[in-house]
mmCIF file of C-alpha atoms and ligand atoms in Angstrom:
data_model
loop_
_atom_site.group_PDB
_atom_site.id
_atom_site.type_symbol
_atom_site.label_atom_id
_atom_site.label_comp_id
_atom_site.label_asym_id
_atom_site.label_seq_id
_atom_site.Cartn_x
_atom_site.Cartn_y
_atom_site.Cartn_z
ATOM 1 C CA MET K 7 85.132 -32.119 -12.234
ATOM 2 C CA PRO K 8 87.437 -35.035 -11.054
ATOM 3 C CA ASN K 9 84.186 -36.432 -9.653
ATOM 4 C CA ALA K 10 82.363 -36.640 -13.019
ATOM 5 C CA TYR K 11 81.165 -40.055 -13.166
ATOM 6 C CA CYS K 12 79.171 -40.797 -16.245
ATOM 7 C CA LEU K 13 78.497 -42.499 -19.319
ATOM 8 C CA LEU K 14 80.017 -41.133 -22.340
ATOM 9 C CA LEU K 15 78.867 -43.062 -25.357
ATOM 10 C CA PRO K 16 78.323 -42.029 -29.140
ATOM 11 C CA SER K 17 74.980 -41.044 -29.565
ATOM 12 C CA SER K 18 74.241 -43.753 -32.107
ATOM 13 C CA VAL K 19 74.357 -46.368 -29.460
ATOM 14 C CA PRO K 20 70.987 -47.149 -28.331
ATOM 15 C CA ARG K 21 69.930 -46.536 -24.969
ATOM 16 C CA THR K 22 68.237 -48.726 -22.323
ATOM 17 C CA ILE K 23 66.339 -46.852 -19.908
ATOM 18 C CA LEU K 24 64.255 -47.893 -17.194
ATOM 19 C CA HIS K 25 61.825 -46.522 -14.908
ATOM 20 C CA VAL K 26 61.601 -48.513 -11.407
ATOM 21 C CA ASP K 27 58.293 -47.275 -9.482
ATOM 22 C CA MET K 28 56.970 -49.000 -6.124
ATOM 23 C CA ASP K 29 53.399 -49.999 -6.223
ATOM 24 C CA ALA K 30 51.084 -48.031 -3.787
ATOM 25 C CA PHE K 31 54.395 -47.637 -1.453
ATOM 26 C CA TYR K 32 53.441 -46.371 1.683
ATOM 27 C CA ALA K 33 50.308 -48.441 1.813
ATOM 28 C CA SER K 34 52.498 -51.648 0.710
ATOM 29 C CA VAL K 35 54.835 -51.262 3.522
ATOM 30 C CA GLU K 36 52.309 -50.966 5.797
ATOM 31 C CA GLN K 37 50.499 -54.135 4.621
ATOM 32 C CA ARG K 38 54.156 -55.676 4.857
ATOM 33 C CA ASP K 39 54.700 -54.662 8.311
ATOM 34 C CA ASN K 40 51.314 -55.740 9.581
ATOM 35 C CA PRO K 41 49.912 -58.956 7.948
ATOM 36 C CA ALA K 42 46.291 -57.778 9.568
ATOM 37 C CA LEU K 43 46.319 -54.757 6.845
ATOM 38 C CA ARG K 44 46.603 -57.278 3.864
ATOM 39 C CA GLY K 45 43.699 -57.479 1.480
ATOM 40 C CA LYS K 46 42.078 -54.602 3.176
ATOM 41 C CA PRO K 47 41.593 -50.854 2.053
ATOM 42 C CA VAL K 48 44.689 -49.317 3.710
ATOM 43 C CA ILE K 49 44.434 -45.415 3.697
ATOM 44 C CA VAL K 50 47.867 -43.844 4.762
ATOM 45 C CA GLY K 51 47.944 -40.274 6.016
ATOM 46 C CA GLY K 52 49.253 -38.070 9.064
ATOM 47 C CA GLY K 53 47.617 -37.443 12.187
ATOM 48 C CA TRP K 54 44.249 -39.048 11.082
ATOM 49 C CA GLY K 55 41.917 -37.286 13.884
ATOM 50 C CA GLY K 56 38.463 -38.854 13.031
ATOM 51 C CA GLU K 57 35.311 -36.721 12.063
ATOM 52 C CA HIS K 58 36.866 -33.319 11.951
ATOM 53 C CA SER K 59 40.003 -34.121 10.846
ATOM 54 C CA ARG K 60 41.696 -32.116 8.204
ATOM 55 C CA GLY K 61 44.338 -34.838 7.422
ATOM 56 C CA VAL K 62 45.248 -35.494 3.912
ATOM 57 C CA VAL K 63 45.723 -38.966 2.076
ATOM 58 C CA MET K 64 49.325 -39.697 1.855
ATOM 59 C CA ALA K 65 48.937 -43.019 -0.019
ATOM 60 C CA ALA K 66 46.067 -45.549 -0.764
ATOM 61 C CA SER K 67 46.234 -49.497 -1.366
ATOM 62 C CA TYR K 68 44.943 -50.720 -4.527
ATOM 63 C CA GLU K 69 41.975 -52.085 -2.476
ATOM 64 C CA ALA K 70 41.215 -48.506 -1.284
ATOM 65 C CA ARG K 71 41.835 -46.922 -4.711
ATOM 66 C CA LYS K 72 38.798 -49.079 -5.953
ATOM 67 C CA PHE K 73 36.493 -46.873 -4.033
ATOM 68 C CA GLY K 74 38.471 -43.714 -5.695
ATOM 69 C CA VAL K 75 40.577 -42.696 -2.563
ATOM 70 C CA LYS K 76 43.384 -41.039 -3.888
ATOM 71 C CA SER K 77 46.480 -39.298 -2.514
ATOM 72 C CA ALA K 78 46.352 -35.706 -1.682
ATOM 73 C CA MET K 79 42.613 -36.207 -0.849
ATOM 74 C CA PRO K 80 41.094 -34.826 2.275
ATOM 75 C CA GLU K 81 40.901 -37.309 4.961
ATOM 76 C CA MET K 82 36.882 -36.223 5.284
ATOM 77 C CA GLN K 83 36.428 -37.143 1.584
ATOM 78 C CA ALA K 84 38.208 -40.326 1.857
ATOM 79 C CA ARG K 85 36.165 -41.431 4.809
ATOM 80 C CA ARG K 86 33.088 -40.783 2.737
ATOM 81 C CA LEU K 87 34.025 -42.587 -0.271
ATOM 82 C CA CYS K 88 35.711 -45.703 1.855
ATOM 83 C CA PRO K 89 34.107 -45.863 5.324
ATOM 84 C CA GLN K 90 35.461 -49.400 5.931
ATOM 85 C CA GLY K 91 39.097 -47.869 4.988
ATOM 86 C CA VAL K 92 41.539 -48.593 7.463
ATOM 87 C CA PHE K 93 43.325 -45.343 8.232
ATOM 88 C CA VAL K 94 46.950 -45.789 9.148
ATOM 89 C CA ARG K 95 49.174 -43.068 10.297
ATOM 90 C CA GLY K 96 52.389 -42.742 8.136
ATOM 91 C CA ARG K 97 55.720 -43.451 9.392
ATOM 92 C CA MET K 98 58.126 -41.582 7.171
ATOM 93 C CA ASP K 99 61.050 -42.734 8.801
ATOM 94 C CA VAL K 100 60.279 -46.402 7.852
ATOM 95 C CA TYR K 101 59.508 -45.312 4.372
ATOM 96 C CA SER K 102 62.577 -43.290 3.685
ATOM 97 C CA ALA K 103 64.818 -46.478 5.368
ATOM 98 C CA VAL K 104 63.057 -48.605 2.922
ATOM 99 C CA SER K 105 63.555 -46.241 -0.080
ATOM 100 C CA HIS K 106 67.168 -46.266 0.762
ATOM 101 C CA GLN K 107 67.283 -50.053 0.688
ATOM 102 C CA LEU K 108 65.688 -49.780 -2.620
ATOM 103 C CA ARG K 109 68.353 -47.527 -3.922
ATOM 104 C CA GLU K 110 71.223 -50.099 -2.915
ATOM 105 C CA ILE K 111 69.229 -52.788 -4.623
ATOM 106 C CA LEU K 112 69.195 -50.634 -7.862
ATOM 107 C CA THR K 113 72.818 -49.874 -7.377
ATOM 108 C CA THR K 114 73.515 -53.622 -7.830
ATOM 109 C CA PHE K 115 72.552 -53.224 -11.434
ATOM 110 C CA THR K 116 73.901 -50.017 -12.441
ATOM 111 C CA PRO K 117 75.445 -46.786 -10.770
ATOM 112 C CA ASP K 118 73.695 -44.703 -13.206
ATOM 113 C CA ILE K 119 70.534 -44.116 -11.213
ATOM 114 C CA GLN K 120 68.317 -40.763 -10.923
ATOM 115 C CA ALA K 121 65.744 -40.973 -7.703
ATOM 116 C CA ILE K 122 62.794 -38.823 -8.665
ATOM 117 C CA SER K 123 60.743 -39.483 -5.557
ATOM 118 C CA ILE K 124 60.837 -41.798 -2.549
ATOM 119 C CA ASP K 125 59.937 -44.635 -4.579
ATOM 120 C CA GLU K 126 60.729 -43.893 -8.035
ATOM 121 C CA ALA K 127 63.994 -43.893 -10.101
ATOM 122 C CA PHE K 128 65.511 -43.847 -13.474
ATOM 123 C CA LEU K 129 68.182 -45.927 -14.541
ATOM 124 C CA ASP K 130 70.184 -45.890 -17.398
ATOM 125 C CA ALA K 131 71.205 -49.313 -18.202
ATOM 126 C CA THR K 132 73.050 -48.945 -21.371
ATOM 127 C CA GLY K 133 76.452 -49.664 -20.025
ATOM 128 C CA VAL K 134 75.542 -52.984 -18.467
ATOM 129 C CA MET K 135 73.282 -54.453 -21.237
ATOM 130 C CA HIS K 136 75.911 -56.998 -22.148
ATOM 131 C CA ALA K 137 75.199 -59.067 -18.852
ATOM 132 C CA HIS K 138 71.349 -59.200 -19.655
ATOM 133 C CA ALA K 139 69.339 -60.567 -22.487
ATOM 134 C CA SER K 140 67.127 -57.679 -22.809
ATOM 135 C CA GLY K 141 65.623 -54.821 -21.266
ATOM 136 C CA LEU K 142 62.817 -56.701 -20.166
ATOM 137 C CA ALA K 143 65.025 -59.597 -18.687
ATOM 138 C CA LEU K 144 66.825 -56.811 -16.568
ATOM 139 C CA GLY K 145 63.618 -55.658 -15.510
ATOM 140 C CA GLY K 146 62.577 -59.085 -14.441
ATOM 141 C CA ALA K 147 65.701 -59.371 -12.444
ATOM 142 C CA ILE K 148 65.045 -55.980 -10.568
ATOM 143 C CA LYS K 149 61.590 -56.913 -9.762
ATOM 144 C CA LEU K 150 62.619 -60.125 -8.224
ATOM 145 C CA ALA K 151 65.444 -58.550 -6.275
ATOM 146 C CA VAL K 152 62.860 -55.981 -4.857
ATOM 147 C CA ARG K 153 60.663 -58.771 -4.238
ATOM 148 C CA ARG K 154 63.257 -61.046 -2.572
ATOM 149 C CA ASP K 155 64.877 -58.230 -0.267
ATOM 150 C CA LEU K 156 61.946 -56.045 0.367
ATOM 151 C CA GLN K 157 58.856 -57.946 0.119
ATOM 152 C CA LEU K 158 57.285 -55.267 -2.078
ATOM 153 C CA ASN K 159 56.184 -55.075 -5.508
ATOM 154 C CA CYS K 160 57.457 -52.546 -7.852
ATOM 155 C CA THR K 161 56.614 -51.729 -11.611
ATOM 156 C CA VAL K 162 59.288 -51.461 -14.131
ATOM 157 C CA GLY K 163 58.893 -49.628 -17.469
ATOM 158 C CA VAL K 164 61.676 -50.240 -20.310
ATOM 159 C CA SER K 165 62.504 -48.150 -23.209
ATOM 160 C CA ASP K 166 65.063 -46.201 -25.040
ATOM 161 C CA ASN K 167 64.377 -42.841 -23.307
ATOM 162 C CA LYS K 168 62.870 -41.637 -19.854
ATOM 163 C CA PHE K 169 59.716 -40.288 -21.317
ATOM 164 C CA LEU K 170 58.731 -43.776 -22.627
ATOM 165 C CA ALA K 171 60.289 -45.789 -19.860
ATOM 166 C CA LYS K 172 57.832 -43.830 -17.275
ATOM 167 C CA LEU K 173 54.880 -44.069 -19.644
ATOM 168 C CA ALA K 174 55.488 -47.921 -19.792
ATOM 169 C CA SER K 175 55.622 -48.258 -15.779
ATOM 170 C CA ASP K 176 52.236 -46.108 -15.814
ATOM 171 C CA LEU K 177 50.631 -48.508 -18.158
ATOM 172 C CA TYR K 178 51.611 -51.618 -16.594
ATOM 173 C CA LYS K 179 51.253 -50.837 -12.953
ATOM 174 C CA PRO K 180 50.590 -52.674 -10.575
ATOM 175 C CA ASP K 181 53.181 -55.431 -10.307
ATOM 176 C CA GLY K 182 53.910 -55.076 -13.916
ATOM 177 C CA LEU K 183 56.869 -55.192 -16.395
ATOM 178 C CA GLY K 184 56.514 -53.460 -19.934
ATOM 179 C CA GLU K 185 58.247 -52.406 -22.683
ATOM 180 C CA LEU K 186 57.429 -49.180 -24.820
ATOM 181 C CA ARG K 187 60.111 -48.635 -27.490
ATOM 182 C CA GLU K 188 60.459 -45.509 -29.566
ATOM 183 C CA ALA K 189 60.429 -47.453 -32.678
ATOM 184 C CA ASP K 190 56.668 -48.726 -31.618
ATOM 185 C CA ALA K 191 55.855 -45.427 -30.061
ATOM 186 C CA PRO K 192 54.140 -43.203 -32.692
ATOM 187 C CA ALA K 193 51.657 -46.277 -33.240
ATOM 188 C CA ARG K 194 51.105 -46.948 -29.517
ATOM 189 C CA LEU K 195 51.022 -43.270 -28.681
ATOM 190 C CA ALA K 196 48.420 -42.291 -31.219
ATOM 191 C CA PRO K 197 45.145 -43.341 -29.494
ATOM 192 C CA MET K 198 46.187 -42.133 -25.810
ATOM 193 C CA PRO K 199 44.998 -39.107 -24.277
ATOM 194 C CA VAL K 200 47.107 -35.920 -24.511
ATOM 195 C CA THR K 201 47.638 -36.040 -21.255
ATOM 196 C CA VAL K 202 50.305 -38.753 -21.532
ATOM 197 C CA LEU K 203 52.703 -36.108 -22.925
ATOM 198 C CA MET K 204 54.754 -34.116 -20.559
ATOM 199 C CA GLY K 205 53.633 -30.867 -19.740
ATOM 200 C CA VAL K 206 50.061 -31.678 -20.722
ATOM 201 C CA GLY K 207 47.980 -31.347 -17.305
ATOM 202 C CA PRO K 208 44.330 -30.784 -17.269
ATOM 203 C CA LYS K 209 44.477 -27.237 -18.172
ATOM 204 C CA ALA K 210 46.336 -27.532 -21.288
ATOM 205 C CA ALA K 211 44.131 -30.779 -22.073
ATOM 206 C CA ALA K 212 40.989 -28.359 -21.635
ATOM 207 C CA SER K 213 42.356 -25.802 -24.155
ATOM 208 C CA LEU K 214 43.600 -28.742 -26.809
ATOM 209 C CA ALA K 215 40.039 -30.205 -26.245
ATOM 210 C CA ARG K 216 38.464 -27.056 -27.162
ATOM 211 C CA ARG K 217 40.251 -27.657 -30.806
ATOM 212 C CA ASP K 218 38.844 -31.051 -30.854
ATOM 213 C CA LEU K 219 42.410 -32.488 -29.946
ATOM 214 C CA ARG K 220 42.082 -35.063 -27.682
ATOM 215 C CA THR K 221 44.464 -38.030 -28.628
ATOM 216 C CA VAL K 222 48.039 -37.800 -29.718
ATOM 217 C CA ALA K 223 47.039 -38.766 -32.882
ATOM 218 C CA ASP K 224 45.051 -35.453 -33.292
ATOM 219 C CA LEU K 225 47.521 -33.313 -31.597
ATOM 220 C CA ARG K 226 50.204 -35.068 -34.305
ATOM 221 C CA ALA K 227 47.983 -34.219 -37.259
ATOM 222 C CA TRP K 228 47.589 -30.551 -36.066
ATOM 223 C CA LEU K 229 51.117 -29.958 -35.661
ATOM 224 C CA ASP K 230 52.276 -31.814 -38.818
ATOM 225 C CA ALA K 231 49.791 -29.401 -40.568
ATOM 226 C CA ARG K 232 51.657 -26.378 -39.181
ATOM 227 C CA ASP K 233 55.327 -24.950 -39.225
ATOM 228 C CA ASP K 234 56.984 -24.008 -36.200
ATOM 229 C CA ALA K 235 56.137 -20.337 -36.225
ATOM 230 C CA GLN K 236 52.255 -20.891 -36.675
ATOM 231 C CA VAL K 237 52.622 -23.625 -34.143
ATOM 232 C CA ILE K 238 54.417 -20.936 -31.729
ATOM 233 C CA ARG K 239 51.448 -18.381 -32.694
ATOM 234 C CA GLU K 240 48.644 -20.480 -32.118
ATOM 235 C CA MET K 241 49.618 -22.738 -29.032
ATOM 236 C CA GLY K 242 52.921 -21.105 -27.719
ATOM 237 C CA GLU K 243 56.060 -22.304 -27.935
ATOM 238 C CA HIS K 244 55.976 -24.992 -25.352
ATOM 239 C CA ALA K 245 53.960 -26.866 -28.023
ATOM 240 C CA LEU K 246 57.109 -27.332 -30.227
ATOM 241 C CA ALA K 247 58.319 -29.736 -27.665
ATOM 242 C CA TRP K 248 55.079 -31.922 -28.074
ATOM 243 C CA ARG K 249 56.291 -32.712 -31.907
ATOM 244 C CA ARG K 250 59.019 -34.983 -30.913
ATOM 245 C CA GLN K 251 57.042 -36.371 -27.715
ATOM 246 C CA CYS K 252 54.323 -37.372 -30.213
ATOM 247 C CA LEU K 253 56.606 -39.380 -31.816
ATOM 248 C CA GLY K 254 58.115 -40.846 -28.352
ATOM 249 C CA GLN K 255 61.519 -39.142 -28.761
ATOM 250 C CA ASP K 256 63.139 -37.484 -25.666
ATOM 251 C CA ASP K 257 66.921 -37.408 -25.390
ATOM 252 C CA ARG K 258 67.246 -36.175 -21.573
ATOM 253 C CA PRO K 259 70.047 -37.945 -19.931
ATOM 254 C CA VAL K 260 69.584 -39.971 -16.714
ATOM 255 C CA ARG K 261 70.977 -37.344 -14.366
ATOM 256 C CA GLU K 262 74.257 -38.758 -12.802
ATOM 257 C CA ARG K 263 74.576 -39.331 -9.149
ATOM 258 C CA ASP K 264 74.759 -36.121 -7.217
ATOM 259 C CA GLU K 265 78.702 -35.305 -7.561
ATOM 260 C CA ALA K 266 78.622 -34.496 -3.902
ATOM 261 C CA LYS K 267 77.407 -37.803 -3.064
ATOM 262 C CA SER K 268 80.443 -39.766 -4.807
ATOM 263 C CA ILE K 269 84.205 -39.320 -4.730
ATOM 264 C CA GLY K 270 85.711 -40.799 -8.159
ATOM 265 C CA LYS K 271 88.818 -41.103 -9.735
ATOM 266 C CA GLU K 272 89.496 -42.131 -13.597
ATOM 267 C CA ARG K 273 92.459 -42.278 -16.082
ATOM 268 C CA THR K 274 92.063 -42.525 -19.639
ATOM 269 C CA PHE K 275 95.225 -44.473 -20.862
ATOM 270 C CA GLY K 276 97.503 -42.619 -23.455
ATOM 271 C CA GLU K 277 97.676 -45.868 -25.262
ATOM 272 C CA ASP K 278 94.812 -48.825 -24.412
ATOM 273 C CA VAL K 279 96.159 -51.107 -21.595
ATOM 274 C CA ALA K 280 95.305 -54.725 -21.437
ATOM 275 C CA ALA K 281 98.321 -56.092 -18.989
ATOM 276 C CA PRO K 282 96.110 -57.015 -15.914
ATOM 277 C CA GLU K 283 99.053 -55.914 -13.507
ATOM 278 C CA VAL K 284 98.888 -52.201 -14.770
ATOM 279 C CA LEU K 285 95.214 -52.318 -14.647
ATOM 280 C CA ARG K 286 95.354 -53.512 -10.915
ATOM 281 C CA ALA K 287 97.999 -51.201 -9.853
ATOM 282 C CA THR K 288 96.091 -48.242 -11.669
ATOM 283 C CA VAL K 289 92.802 -49.384 -9.524
ATOM 284 C CA LEU K 290 94.728 -49.595 -6.310
ATOM 285 C CA GLY K 291 96.261 -46.046 -7.047
ATOM 286 C CA GLN K 292 92.739 -44.597 -7.125
ATOM 287 C CA VAL K 293 91.332 -46.503 -4.537
ATOM 288 C CA GLU K 294 94.313 -45.075 -2.607
ATOM 289 C CA GLU K 295 93.542 -41.615 -3.523
ATOM 290 C CA THR K 296 89.793 -41.861 -3.156
ATOM 291 C CA THR K 297 89.687 -43.216 0.264
ATOM 292 C CA ARG K 298 92.268 -40.744 1.491
ATOM 293 C CA ARG K 299 89.893 -37.917 0.338
ATOM 294 C CA LEU K 300 86.932 -39.663 1.946
ATOM 295 C CA ARG K 301 88.893 -39.448 4.972
ATOM 296 C CA ALA K 302 89.760 -35.824 4.429
ATOM 297 C CA ALA K 303 86.025 -35.097 3.943
ATOM 298 C CA GLY K 304 85.200 -37.085 7.044
ATOM 299 C CA LEU K 305 83.162 -39.502 5.091
ATOM 300 C CA LYS K 306 82.726 -43.219 4.808
ATOM 301 C CA CYS K 307 81.262 -45.030 1.618
ATOM 302 C CA ARG K 308 79.149 -48.251 1.368
ATOM 303 C CA GLY K 309 79.166 -48.484 -2.071
ATOM 304 C CA LEU K 310 81.956 -48.670 -4.922
ATOM 305 C CA THR K 311 81.708 -48.637 -8.597
ATOM 306 C CA LEU K 312 84.382 -49.818 -10.869
ATOM 307 C CA LYS K 313 84.120 -48.082 -14.302
ATOM 308 C CA LEU K 314 85.597 -49.540 -17.714
ATOM 309 C CA ARG K 315 85.774 -48.111 -21.036
ATOM 310 C CA THR K 316 86.697 -50.634 -24.173
ATOM 311 C CA PRO K 317 88.727 -49.085 -27.240
ATOM 312 C CA ASP K 318 85.248 -48.923 -29.029
ATOM 313 C CA PHE K 319 84.042 -46.386 -26.223
ATOM 314 C CA ARG K 320 81.826 -48.676 -24.549
ATOM 315 C CA THR K 321 81.464 -47.940 -21.109
ATOM 316 C CA TYR K 322 81.001 -50.613 -18.503
ATOM 317 C CA SER K 323 80.335 -50.684 -14.731
ATOM 318 C CA ARG K 324 80.798 -53.064 -12.128
ATOM 319 C CA SER K 325 79.191 -52.050 -8.732
ATOM 320 C CA ALA K 326 79.641 -53.608 -5.134
ATOM 321 C CA MET K 327 78.243 -52.815 -1.679
ATOM 322 C CA LEU K 328 80.365 -53.146 1.432
ATOM 323 C CA GLU K 329 78.418 -54.982 4.560
ATOM 324 C CA ASN K 330 79.606 -51.538 6.770
ATOM 325 C CA PRO K 331 80.741 -48.269 5.681
ATOM 326 C CA THR K 332 84.234 -47.791 5.653
ATOM 327 C CA ASP K 333 86.959 -45.314 4.860
ATOM 328 C CA GLU K 334 89.736 -47.911 4.918
ATOM 329 C CA THR K 335 91.760 -48.288 1.586
ATOM 330 C CA THR K 336 92.335 -51.979 2.707
ATOM 331 C CA ARG K 337 88.767 -52.924 2.601
ATOM 332 C CA VAL K 338 87.618 -50.651 -0.327
ATOM 333 C CA TRP K 339 90.332 -52.563 -1.968
ATOM 334 C CA GLN K 340 89.158 -55.634 -0.807
ATOM 335 C CA ALA K 341 85.829 -55.021 -2.479
ATOM 336 C CA ALA K 342 87.314 -53.491 -5.842
ATOM 337 C CA GLU K 343 89.699 -56.133 -6.491
ATOM 338 C CA PRO K 344 87.249 -59.131 -7.205
ATOM 339 C CA LEU K 345 85.135 -56.675 -9.100
ATOM 340 C CA LEU K 346 88.169 -56.013 -11.480
ATOM 341 C CA ALA K 347 89.363 -59.875 -11.266
ATOM 342 C CA THR K 348 85.845 -60.998 -12.461
ATOM 343 C CA TRP K 349 86.046 -58.230 -15.260
ATOM 344 C CA LEU K 350 89.468 -59.600 -16.473
ATOM 345 C CA SER K 351 88.764 -62.961 -16.567
ATOM 346 C CA GLN K 352 85.469 -62.439 -18.655
ATOM 347 C CA HIS K 353 87.185 -59.336 -20.842
ATOM 348 C CA PRO K 354 90.779 -59.972 -21.284
ATOM 349 C CA GLY K 355 90.982 -57.333 -23.971
ATOM 350 C CA PRO K 356 92.560 -53.809 -23.621
ATOM 351 C CA LEU K 357 91.110 -50.893 -21.506
ATOM 352 C CA ARG K 358 90.811 -47.249 -22.854
ATOM 353 C CA LEU K 359 89.889 -46.255 -19.471
ATOM 354 C CA ILE K 360 89.484 -47.232 -15.766
ATOM 355 C CA GLY K 361 88.202 -45.503 -12.888
ATOM 356 C CA VAL K 362 86.706 -46.111 -9.457
ATOM 357 C CA ALA K 363 83.846 -44.146 -7.756
ATOM 358 C CA LEU K 364 83.060 -44.430 -4.031
ATOM 359 C CA HIS K 365 79.190 -43.561 -3.004
ATOM 360 C CA ASP K 366 76.566 -44.151 -0.823
ATOM 361 C CA LEU K 367 78.511 -41.987 1.498
ATOM 362 C CA THR K 368 77.759 -41.368 5.318
ATOM 363 C CA SER K 369 79.355 -38.850 7.453
ATOM 364 C CA THR K 370 79.256 -41.164 10.421
ATOM 365 C CA GLY K 371 80.477 -44.776 11.040
ATOM 366 C CA GLN K 372 77.808 -45.599 13.394
ATOM 367 C CA LEU K 373 76.677 -48.629 11.341
ATOM 368 C CA GLU K 374 79.792 -50.249 11.980
ATOM 369 C CA LEU K 375 79.025 -52.095 15.208
ATOM 370 C CA PHE K 376 81.359 -54.968 14.429
ATOM 371 C CA GLY K 377 83.948 -52.735 13.258
ATOM 372 C CA ALA K 378 87.204 -54.289 11.902
ATOM 373 C CA ASP K 379 90.427 -54.344 13.835
ATOM 374 C CA PRO K 380 91.422 -50.481 14.405
ATOM 375 C CA LYS K 381 94.911 -51.085 13.144
ATOM 376 C CA PRO K 382 94.116 -50.691 9.355
ATOM 377 C CA GLY K 383 92.591 -47.354 10.111
ATOM 378 C CA ARG K 384 95.709 -46.292 12.109
ATOM 379 C CA VAL K 385 98.034 -47.157 9.023
ATOM 380 C CA ASP K 386 95.811 -44.980 6.790
ATOM 381 C CA ALA K 387 96.037 -42.146 9.192
ATOM 382 C CA ALA K 388 99.673 -42.478 9.154
ATOM 383 C CA ALA K 389 99.913 -42.701 5.294
ATOM 384 C CA ASP K 390 97.490 -39.436 4.748
ATOM 385 C CA ALA K 391 99.803 -37.799 7.365
ATOM 386 C CA ILE K 392 103.052 -38.790 5.115
ATOM 387 C CA ALA K 393 100.981 -37.948 2.056
ATOM 388 C CA ALA K 394 99.955 -34.468 3.157
ATOM 389 C CA LYS K 395 103.321 -33.570 4.260
ATOM 390 C CA PHE K 396 105.568 -35.146 1.743
ATOM 391 C CA GLY K 397 103.186 -34.852 -1.180
ATOM 392 C CA LYS K 398 100.823 -37.786 -2.754
ATOM 393 C CA GLY K 399 103.538 -39.575 -4.399
ATOM 394 C CA SER K 400 105.786 -40.155 -1.226
ATOM 395 C CA ILE K 401 103.743 -43.259 0.201
ATOM 396 C CA ARG K 402 102.296 -45.682 -2.004
ATOM 397 C CA ARG K 403 101.053 -49.228 -1.625
ATOM 398 C CA ALA K 404 103.682 -51.657 -3.542
ATOM 399 C CA GLY K 405 100.975 -52.802 -5.980
ATOM 400 C CA ALA K 406 100.190 -49.010 -7.267
ATOM 401 C CA ILE K 407 104.091 -48.282 -7.753
ATOM 402 C CA GLU K 408 103.919 -50.965 -10.353
ATOM 403 C CA ARG K 409 101.541 -48.425 -12.191
ATOM 404 C CA ASP K 410 104.316 -45.786 -12.514
ATOM 405 C CA ARG K 411 106.841 -48.276 -13.732
ATOM 406 C CA ASN K 412 104.622 -49.489 -16.405
ATOM 407 C CA ARG K 413 103.963 -45.985 -17.287
ATOM 408 C CA ARG K 414 107.500 -45.058 -18.237
ATOM 409 C CA PRO K 415 108.816 -45.948 -21.830
HETATM 410 MG MG1 MG N 5 54.792 -45.546 -6.943
#
């Protein structure tokens, strides 16, 4: 797919994967927006109706969790456990707006994000680690940005894979930051209950307990004493996956951004290119093409990411968020150009590939209350019409023509 926008790194490059999880998300948003709720056992749900209500707990603040209140618990039970609880009606529109803001914050760190719920995401930071002292330093920077911009706390787990990153954020909750690397995983997992493994729910745990397998170490010893055929015979095929998990191994990728949600264009050079004017012209041409596709689809973008691959196959990305959604070539270029200029000033060496992706797409421009002069839009519309009629090469910005000139021998 032309939109495909993923890290293609040799498998030998160690990954840095982060799991970001907001703390008691709905309840924390309520406490943030209503200071009277701070420090109180806040229980968020829908349609609290008092004594005979059949409401269900959507989220509980840490103060309420101390009483045993959990999400998905019936309201009646929560009221019994925590009579002094403050029952608040959930405001999903607010939570989803905050979730969107969270995503924007995370996008400034890396474009490789997989949202797994309204308040949780995996980040593949492998391609941006040159900019951070360590995975923990990056996690700390994310926590600071979230607190600064949202006035909310999150927990960040850092690892080489998704399984351990999520486990780390569970371990260090709330308001935590912790690392659980694959190298340390066998020893650290050993004393933990088997339920830390993926796919070991209460039912599987009960069946393992009947064989006296309660910790990861128990299960690992049991698996080590058997070959695959025996494991399948005695426990089923799903048990084979636990072999690797007991060692903390997991090579699932952080799924790239939904393709429908980004429009991208990239180019691998026949020969690595260092000339800034060629790189600049290439990116300008890509901005022209992607914004044209944006307009053709009736979309606007708020985010853009520049993707750069060096001759040693390391892939980097640089992202920017625009103040307002746009579909204008000039405005996207105004954001892309400084990203490229900064990159070139720091990394003057040649590039193997360069690309642009537009994301955070919306189908309306209604947020653009203080829109720019309408003239640029008219210029783009005219350029699109000419391109549609006479072909893409018929109208180009002067800078983009430079690229073609340099491409010829
Ligand atoms: Mg959470």
